[in-house]
PDB file of C-alpha atoms in Angstrom:
ATOM      1  CA  MET A   1      -5.573 -18.570   2.641  1.00  0.00           C
ATOM      2  CA  LYS A   2      -1.729 -19.830   2.171  1.00  0.00           C
ATOM      3  CA  LEU A   3       1.368 -18.360   0.767  1.00  0.00           C
ATOM      4  CA  VAL A   4       3.788 -20.790  -0.511  1.00  0.00           C
ATOM      5  CA  HIS A   5       6.968 -20.813  -2.447  1.00  0.00           C
ATOM      6  CA  ILE A   6       8.900 -24.048  -4.086  1.00  0.00           C
ATOM      7  CA  ASP A   7      11.990 -23.373  -2.130  1.00  0.00           C
ATOM      8  CA  LEU A   8      10.232 -23.330   1.319  1.00  0.00           C
ATOM      9  CA  SER A   9       9.011 -26.590   2.967  1.00  0.00           C
ATOM     10  CA  ARG A  10       6.727 -24.707   5.587  1.00  0.00           C
ATOM     11  CA  GLN A  11       4.040 -22.755   4.208  1.00  0.00           C
ATOM     12  CA  VAL A  12       2.183 -19.447   5.453  1.00  0.00           C
ATOM     13  CA  ASP A  13      -1.203 -20.646   6.216  1.00  0.00           C
ATOM     14  CA  PHE A  14      -3.382 -17.916   7.829  1.00  0.00           C
ATOM     15  CA  SER A  15      -5.963 -20.285   8.929  1.00  0.00           C
ATOM     16  CA  LEU A  16      -3.456 -21.369  11.568  1.00  0.00           C
ATOM     17  CA  SER A  17      -2.279 -17.929  12.304  1.00  0.00           C
ATOM     18  CA  SER A  18      -3.274 -14.262  11.247  1.00  0.00           C
ATOM     19  CA  ASN A  19       0.206 -13.243  11.562  1.00  0.00           C
ATOM     20  CA  TYR A  20       3.299 -14.975  10.285  1.00  0.00           C
ATOM     21  CA  MET A  21       7.141 -13.834  10.611  1.00  0.00           C
ATOM     22  CA  LEU A  22       9.725 -15.126   8.088  1.00  0.00           C
ATOM     23  CA  VAL A  23      13.069 -14.730   9.605  1.00  0.00           C
ATOM     24  CA  ILE A  24      15.784 -15.273   6.601  1.00  0.00           C
ATOM     25  CA  GLU A  25      19.243 -15.466   8.444  1.00  0.00           C
ATOM     26  CA  ASN A  26      20.919 -15.615   4.942  1.00  0.00           C
ATOM     27  CA  SER A  27      21.777 -12.115   3.662  1.00  0.00           C
ATOM     28  CA  ARG A  28      21.349 -13.509  -0.217  1.00  0.00           C
ATOM     29  CA  GLU A  29      18.559 -15.580   0.554  1.00  0.00           C
ATOM     30  CA  PHE A  30      16.819 -12.502   2.175  1.00  0.00           C
ATOM     31  CA  TYR A  31      17.239 -10.366  -0.826  1.00  0.00           C
ATOM     32  CA  ARG A  32      16.171 -12.928  -3.271  1.00  0.00           C
ATOM     33  CA  LEU A  33      13.049 -13.835  -1.493  1.00  0.00           C
ATOM     34  CA  SER A  34      11.968 -10.441  -0.658  1.00  0.00           C
ATOM     35  CA  GLN A  35      12.544  -9.026  -3.891  1.00  0.00           C
ATOM     36  CA  GLN A  36      11.013 -11.895  -5.587  1.00  0.00           C
ATOM     37  CA  LEU A  37       7.745 -11.490  -3.543  1.00  0.00           C
ATOM     38  CA  TYR A  38       7.924  -7.178  -3.754  1.00  0.00           C
ATOM     39  CA  GLY A  39       8.280  -8.153  -7.591  1.00  0.00           C
ATOM     40  CA  GLN A  40       5.030 -10.125  -7.625  1.00  0.00           C
ATOM     41  CA  VAL A  41       3.316  -8.018  -5.751  1.00  0.00           C
ATOM     42  CA  ASN A  42       3.992  -5.230  -8.534  1.00  0.00           C
ATOM     43  CA  GLY A  43       2.653  -7.729 -11.308  1.00  0.00           C
ATOM     44  CA  GLU A  44       6.246  -9.515 -11.905  1.00  0.00           C
ATOM     45  CA  ASP A  45       6.507 -13.272 -12.430  1.00  0.00           C
ATOM     46  CA  GLY A  46       7.792 -15.403  -9.538  1.00  0.00           C
ATOM     47  CA  ASN A  47       7.547 -18.426  -7.652  1.00  0.00           C
ATOM     48  CA  PHE A  48       5.307 -17.298  -4.859  1.00  0.00           C
ATOM     49  CA  VAL A  49       1.629 -18.526  -4.848  1.00  0.00           C
ATOM     50  CA  LEU A  50      -1.293 -17.096  -2.951  1.00  0.00           C
ATOM     51  CA  SER A  51      -4.250 -19.463  -2.392  1.00  0.00           C
ATOM     52  CA  GLU A  52      -7.697 -19.873  -0.971  1.00  0.00           C
ATOM     53  CA  ARG A  53      -9.175 -22.943  -2.717  1.00  0.00           C
ATOM     54  CA  ASP A  54      -8.385 -21.145  -6.054  1.00  0.00           C
ATOM     55  CA  ILE A  55      -4.989 -19.601  -6.839  1.00  0.00           C
ATOM     56  CA  LEU A  56      -5.421 -15.691  -6.293  1.00  0.00           C
ATOM     57  CA  SER A  57      -4.039 -12.460  -7.729  1.00  0.00           C
ATOM     58  CA  ILE A  58      -0.846 -11.379  -5.667  1.00  0.00           C
ATOM     59  CA  PRO A  59      -0.765  -7.656  -6.905  1.00  0.00           C
ATOM     60  CA  ASN A  60      -4.953  -7.375  -6.167  1.00  0.00           C
ATOM     61  CA  HIS A  61      -4.590  -9.307  -2.572  1.00  0.00           C
ATOM     62  CA  CYS A  62      -1.142  -8.265  -1.013  1.00  0.00           C
ATOM     63  CA  LEU A  63       0.373  -5.030  -0.050  1.00  0.00           C
ATOM     64  CA  PHE A  64       4.280  -4.652   0.206  1.00  0.00           C
ATOM     65  CA  VAL A  65       5.714  -2.113   2.806  1.00  0.00           C
ATOM     66  CA  TYR A  66       9.199  -1.598   3.363  1.00  0.00           C
ATOM     67  CA  ASP A  67      10.108   2.149   3.018  1.00  0.00           C
ATOM     68  CA  TYR A  68       9.849   3.491   6.252  1.00  0.00           C
ATOM     69  CA  PHE A  69      12.082   6.611   5.680  1.00  0.00           C
ATOM     70  CA  GLY A  70      10.396   7.911   2.250  1.00  0.00           C
ATOM     71  CA  ASP A  71       7.424  10.019   1.717  1.00  0.00           C
ATOM     72  CA  PHE A  72       5.179   6.902   1.555  1.00  0.00           C
ATOM     73  CA  LEU A  73       2.293   9.026   2.522  1.00  0.00           C
ATOM     74  CA  GLY A  74       3.002  11.592  -0.453  1.00  0.00           C
ATOM     75  CA  GLY A  75       4.237   9.170  -3.140  1.00  0.00           C
ATOM     76  CA  ARG A  76       2.444   8.397  -6.095  1.00  0.00           C
ATOM     77  CA  LYS A  77       0.639   5.406  -4.959  1.00  0.00           C
ATOM     78  CA  SER A  78      -0.765   7.250  -2.055  1.00  0.00           C
ATOM     79  CA  SER A  79      -1.475  10.215  -3.876  1.00  0.00           C
ATOM     80  CA  ASN A  80      -3.714   8.403  -6.765  1.00  0.00           C
ATOM     81  CA  ALA A  81      -5.615   6.531  -3.823  1.00  0.00           C
ATOM     82  CA  ILE A  82      -6.532  10.000  -1.995  1.00  0.00           C
ATOM     83  CA  ASN A  83      -7.353  11.536  -5.197  1.00  0.00           C
ATOM     84  CA  ASN A  84      -9.732   8.706  -6.138  1.00  0.00           C
ATOM     85  CA  LYS A  85     -11.536   8.719  -2.650  1.00  0.00           C
ATOM     86  CA  ILE A  86     -11.852  12.621  -3.411  1.00  0.00           C
ATOM     87  CA  VAL A  87     -13.302  12.197  -6.716  1.00  0.00           C
ATOM     88  CA  ASP A  88     -15.503   9.336  -5.382  1.00  0.00           C
ATOM     89  CA  ILE A  89     -16.730  12.196  -2.797  1.00  0.00           C
ATOM     90  CA  LEU A  90     -17.539  14.721  -5.218  1.00  0.00           C
ATOM     91  CA  LYS A  91     -19.573  11.963  -7.493  1.00  0.00           C
ATOM     92  CA  GLU A  92     -21.638  10.964  -4.572  1.00  0.00           C
ATOM     93  CA  ASN A  93     -22.598  14.615  -3.469  1.00  0.00           C
ATOM     94  CA  ASP A  94     -24.493  16.954  -5.703  1.00  0.00           C
ATOM     95  CA  PHE A  95     -21.776  18.902  -7.027  1.00  0.00           C
ATOM     96  CA  ILE A  96     -23.314  19.840 -10.477  1.00  0.00           C
ATOM     97  CA  GLU A  97     -24.120  23.453  -9.736  1.00  0.00           C
ATOM     98  CA  ASP A  98     -20.997  24.364  -8.256  1.00  0.00           C
ATOM     99  CA  PHE A  99     -18.885  23.027 -10.765  1.00  0.00           C
ATOM    100  CA  ALA A 100     -21.124  24.726 -13.356  1.00  0.00           C
ATOM    101  CA  LYS A 101     -20.695  28.263 -11.901  1.00  0.00           C
ATOM    102  CA  LEU A 102     -17.076  27.160 -11.655  1.00  0.00           C
ATOM    103  CA  ASN A 103     -16.731  26.289 -14.985  1.00  0.00           C
ATOM    104  CA  THR A 104     -18.515  29.313 -16.211  1.00  0.00           C
ATOM    105  CA  LEU A 105     -15.872  31.633 -14.506  1.00  0.00           C
ATOM    106  CA  ILE A 106     -12.980  29.462 -16.057  1.00  0.00           C
ATOM    107  CA  ILE A 107     -14.159  29.840 -19.573  1.00  0.00           C
ATOM    108  CA  GLU A 108     -14.462  33.372 -18.985  1.00  0.00           C
ATOM    109  CA  ILE A 109     -10.792  33.886 -17.871  1.00  0.00           C
ATOM    110  CA  ASN A 110      -9.755  31.434 -20.673  1.00  0.00           C
ATOM    111  CA  ASP A 111     -11.532  33.484 -23.270  1.00  0.00           C
ATOM    112  CA  LYS A 112     -10.019  36.860 -22.003  1.00  0.00           C
ATOM    113  CA  ILE A 113      -6.521  35.010 -21.980  1.00  0.00           C
ATOM    114  CA  ILE A 114      -6.905  33.535 -25.486  1.00  0.00           C
ATOM    115  CA  GLU A 115      -7.889  36.880 -26.813  1.00  0.00           C
ATOM    116  CA  LYS A 116      -4.247  38.405 -25.896  1.00  0.00           C
ATOM    117  CA  LEU A 117      -2.582  35.387 -27.663  1.00  0.00           C
ATOM    118  CA  ASP A 118      -1.119  35.989 -31.388  1.00  0.00           C
ATOM    119  CA  TYR A 119      -1.604  32.188 -32.251  1.00  0.00           C
ATOM    120  CA  ASN A 120      -4.251  29.731 -31.876  1.00  0.00           C
ATOM    121  CA  VAL A 121      -4.547  27.259 -29.021  1.00  0.00           C
ATOM    122  CA  ASN A 122      -6.357  24.445 -27.532  1.00  0.00           C
ATOM    123  CA  SER A 123      -7.302  24.241 -23.829  1.00  0.00           C
ATOM    124  CA  LEU A 124      -9.864  22.612 -21.448  1.00  0.00           C
ATOM    125  CA  GLU A 125     -13.196  23.685 -22.118  1.00  0.00           C
ATOM    126  CA  GLY A 126     -14.043  23.146 -18.015  1.00  0.00           C
ATOM    127  CA  LEU A 127     -12.803  21.236 -15.029  1.00  0.00           C
ATOM    128  CA  GLU A 128     -13.855  17.672 -15.044  1.00  0.00           C
ATOM    129  CA  TYR A 129     -13.885  16.244 -11.189  1.00  0.00           C
ATOM    130  CA  GLU A 130     -10.605  14.550 -11.798  1.00  0.00           C
ATOM    131  CA  ASN A 131      -8.849  17.694 -13.030  1.00  0.00           C
ATOM    132  CA  PHE A 132     -10.073  19.497 -10.220  1.00  0.00           C
ATOM    133  CA  VAL A 133      -8.597  17.093  -7.614  1.00  0.00           C
ATOM    134  CA  LYS A 134      -5.298  17.150  -9.554  1.00  0.00           C
ATOM    135  CA  MET A 135      -5.130  20.961  -9.404  1.00  0.00           C
ATOM    136  CA  LEU A 136      -5.781  21.198  -5.568  1.00  0.00           C
ATOM    137  CA  GLN A 137      -2.774  18.764  -4.913  1.00  0.00           C
ATOM    138  CA  TYR A 138      -4.375  16.906  -2.144  1.00  0.00           C
ATOM    139  CA  LYS A 139      -1.784  15.362   0.358  1.00  0.00           C
ATOM    140  CA  VAL A 140      -2.162  13.529   3.595  1.00  0.00           C
ATOM    141  CA  ILE A 141      -0.492  15.024   6.511  1.00  0.00           C
ATOM    142  CA  LYS A 142       1.893  13.157   8.621  1.00  0.00           C
ATOM    143  CA  SER A 143       1.518  12.348  12.215  1.00  0.00           C
ATOM    144  CA  ASN A 144       4.216  12.301  14.691  1.00  0.00           C
ATOM    145  CA  THR A 145       4.288   8.274  14.705  1.00  0.00           C
ATOM    146  CA  LEU A 146       5.439   5.669  12.375  1.00  0.00           C
ATOM    147  CA  THR A 147       2.327   3.380  13.157  1.00  0.00           C
ATOM    148  CA  GLU A 148      -0.448   5.859  12.558  1.00  0.00           C
ATOM    149  CA  ASP A 149       1.309   6.996   9.174  1.00  0.00           C
ATOM    150  CA  LEU A 150       1.293   3.237   8.213  1.00  0.00           C
ATOM    151  CA  LEU A 151      -2.217   3.003   9.402  1.00  0.00           C
ATOM    152  CA  THR A 152      -2.987   5.802   7.151  1.00  0.00           C
ATOM    153  CA  TYR A 153      -1.220   4.340   4.132  1.00  0.00           C
ATOM    154  CA  ILE A 154      -2.630   0.994   4.416  1.00  0.00           C
ATOM    155  CA  GLN A 155      -6.230   2.706   4.810  1.00  0.00           C
ATOM    156  CA  LEU A 156      -5.695   4.316   1.507  1.00  0.00           C
ATOM    157  CA  ASN A 157      -4.397   1.519  -0.277  1.00  0.00           C
ATOM    158  CA  THR A 158      -7.169  -0.927   1.115  1.00  0.00           C
ATOM    159  CA  THR A 159      -9.236  -2.380  -1.393  1.00  0.00           C
ATOM    160  CA  LYS A 160     -11.837  -4.955  -1.266  1.00  0.00           C
ATOM    161  CA  SER A 161      -9.775  -7.551  -2.103  1.00  0.00           C
ATOM    162  CA  LEU A 162      -6.809  -6.900  -0.037  1.00  0.00           C
ATOM    163  CA  SER A 163      -6.123  -9.518   2.362  1.00  0.00           C
ATOM    164  CA  VAL A 164      -2.216  -9.503   3.062  1.00  0.00           C
ATOM    165  CA  VAL A 165      -0.089  -6.952   4.254  1.00  0.00           C
ATOM    166  CA  ILE A 166       3.585  -7.571   4.042  1.00  0.00           C
ATOM    167  CA  PHE A 167       6.476  -5.602   5.875  1.00  0.00           C
ATOM    168  CA  VAL A 168      10.137  -5.953   5.480  1.00  0.00           C
ATOM    169  CA  GLY A 169      12.193  -5.174   8.409  1.00  0.00           C
ATOM    170  CA  LEU A 170       9.491  -3.789  10.760  1.00  0.00           C
ATOM    171  CA  SER A 171      11.359  -4.838  13.858  1.00  0.00           C
ATOM    172  CA  CYS A 172      14.360  -2.222  12.768  1.00  0.00           C
ATOM    173  CA  VAL A 173      12.174   0.734  13.167  1.00  0.00           C
ATOM    174  CA  LEU A 174       9.377  -0.519  15.698  1.00  0.00           C
ATOM    175  CA  SER A 175       9.629  -2.126  19.501  1.00  0.00           C
ATOM    176  CA  ARG A 176       7.913  -5.387  20.498  1.00  0.00           C
ATOM    177  CA  ASP A 177       4.949  -3.780  21.952  1.00  0.00           C
ATOM    178  CA  GLU A 178       4.422  -1.354  18.945  1.00  0.00           C
ATOM    179  CA  ILE A 179       4.390  -3.982  16.400  1.00  0.00           C
ATOM    180  CA  ALA A 180       1.990  -6.154  18.990  1.00  0.00           C
ATOM    181  CA  THR A 181      -0.253  -3.350  18.956  1.00  0.00           C
ATOM    182  CA  PHE A 182      -0.115  -2.873  15.287  1.00  0.00           C
ATOM    183  CA  LEU A 183      -0.730  -6.504  14.402  1.00  0.00           C
ATOM    184  CA  LYS A 184      -3.981  -6.537  16.434  1.00  0.00           C
ATOM    185  CA  GLU A 185      -5.159  -3.486  14.837  1.00  0.00           C
ATOM    186  CA  LEU A 186      -4.254  -4.855  11.359  1.00  0.00           C
ATOM    187  CA  ASN A 187      -6.241  -8.120  12.279  1.00  0.00           C
ATOM    188  CA  TYR A 188      -9.133  -5.989  13.282  1.00  0.00           C
ATOM    189  CA  LYS A 189      -9.410  -4.684  10.054  1.00  0.00           C
ATOM    190  CA  GLN A 190      -9.455  -8.393   8.783  1.00  0.00           C
ATOM    191  CA  LEU A 191      -6.072  -8.228   7.193  1.00  0.00           C
ATOM    192  CA  TYR A 192      -3.181 -11.096   7.538  1.00  0.00           C
ATOM    193  CA  VAL A 193       0.241  -9.910   7.998  1.00  0.00           C
ATOM    194  CA  LEU A 194       3.701 -11.290   6.689  1.00  0.00           C
ATOM    195  CA  LEU A 195       6.564  -9.900   8.562  1.00  0.00           C
ATOM    196  CA  ILE A 196       9.896 -10.521   6.569  1.00  0.00           C
ATOM    197  CA  GLU A 197      12.830 -10.200   8.914  1.00  0.00           C
ATOM    198  CA  PRO A 198      16.906 -10.546   8.859  1.00  0.00           C
ATOM    199  CA  TYR A 199      16.581 -12.007  12.506  1.00  0.00           C
ATOM    200  CA  LYS A 200      14.290 -12.782  15.098  1.00  0.00           C
ATOM    201  CA  LYS A 201      14.444  -9.571  17.423  1.00  0.00           C
ATOM    202  CA  TYR A 202      11.197 -10.410  19.035  1.00  0.00           C
ATOM    203  CA  THR A 203       9.036 -13.118  19.971  1.00  0.00           C
ATOM    204  CA  LEU A 204       5.547 -11.793  19.272  1.00  0.00           C
ATOM    205  CA  PRO A 205       1.979 -13.038  20.439  1.00  0.00           C
ATOM    206  CA  ASN A 206      -0.275 -14.783  17.990  1.00  0.00           C
ATOM    207  CA  CYS A 207       2.383 -14.916  15.802  1.00  0.00           C
ATOM    208  CA  GLU A 208       3.922 -17.963  13.853  1.00  0.00           C
ATOM    209  CA  THR A 209       7.638 -18.094  13.097  1.00  0.00           C
ATOM    210  CA  ILE A 210       9.288 -19.802  10.228  1.00  0.00           C
ATOM    211  CA  ILE A 211      13.257 -19.619  10.025  1.00  0.00           C
ATOM    212  CA  ILE A 212      15.709 -19.804   6.924  1.00  0.00           C
ATOM    213  CA  ASP A 213      18.955 -20.219   8.927  1.00  0.00           C
ATOM    214  CA  GLU A 214      22.449 -19.000   7.258  1.00  0.00           C
ATOM    215  CA  ASP A 215      22.580 -22.903   5.747  1.00  0.00           C
ATOM    216  CA  LEU A 216      19.220 -22.376   3.878  1.00  0.00           C
ATOM    217  CA  CYS A 217      17.642 -25.121   6.507  1.00  0.00           C
ATOM    218  CA  VAL A 218      13.971 -24.111   7.245  1.00  0.00           C
ATOM    219  CA  ILE A 219      12.622 -24.467  10.567  1.00  0.00           C
TER     220      ILE A 219
END
C-alpha cells in the first residue's frame, strides 16, 4: 500500500515499513499538506493518492487524529460509533420480548399524557433500538492515559477497510517509548501508521522517515 502526493518525490510505501514519519519543517508546507490530507480523509478533493494495485478511497481506508486535548471519545464520531455497536448487540441478541414490554408501558404513559393535552399531537408509537440507544446517551469513560484513550478511539472507528491511521504532532504529547509501544500495538492490529511532525524529535524503531526541509527539499 502506498500514499503519494504530486509534490513529494518520495513515496510513503507501507510495503517497506508499517510506520512512516513525515517531517515537514516548513510551517506553511506543514499546514498545507496536513490540511489537505485531513480534508481528503473527510471526503474533500486533494492531491494525495492511496493505492494498492488499484486506487483506494482515502475516507474509507484512513483515520486522521490530531486533537489530543478535546473530548474525542465524547465527540459525534465516537458517539455514533458506540451507538452503532450497541444497536448491533441489541439486534444480535433476543430483546424482542423485552422491547415489547417496554413499548407497552411507553404507550400507556403516552396515552395518559395525550389525554391531558388540549390539542392534537403526534409522537413515536414505541422505541426502536436506535431510539433506545440515543435516549440512554452512552458515552465512553476516559482512562488515565492518552494512549489508552487513543486506542479506544481507533477501536471505535475501526472498520473492515481501515488500513492507515494518521497522527499529527504525536511527539508533542507522547514520549519516544510511549510512541514506540503505541505503534507496536497498532501494527499488531494490522494497521499502518503515518506520523506527521513539524520536526524530528525522536528516532523510532521500525519507522521510515521522510523530511521536507525549510527549502522544501525532500530528504
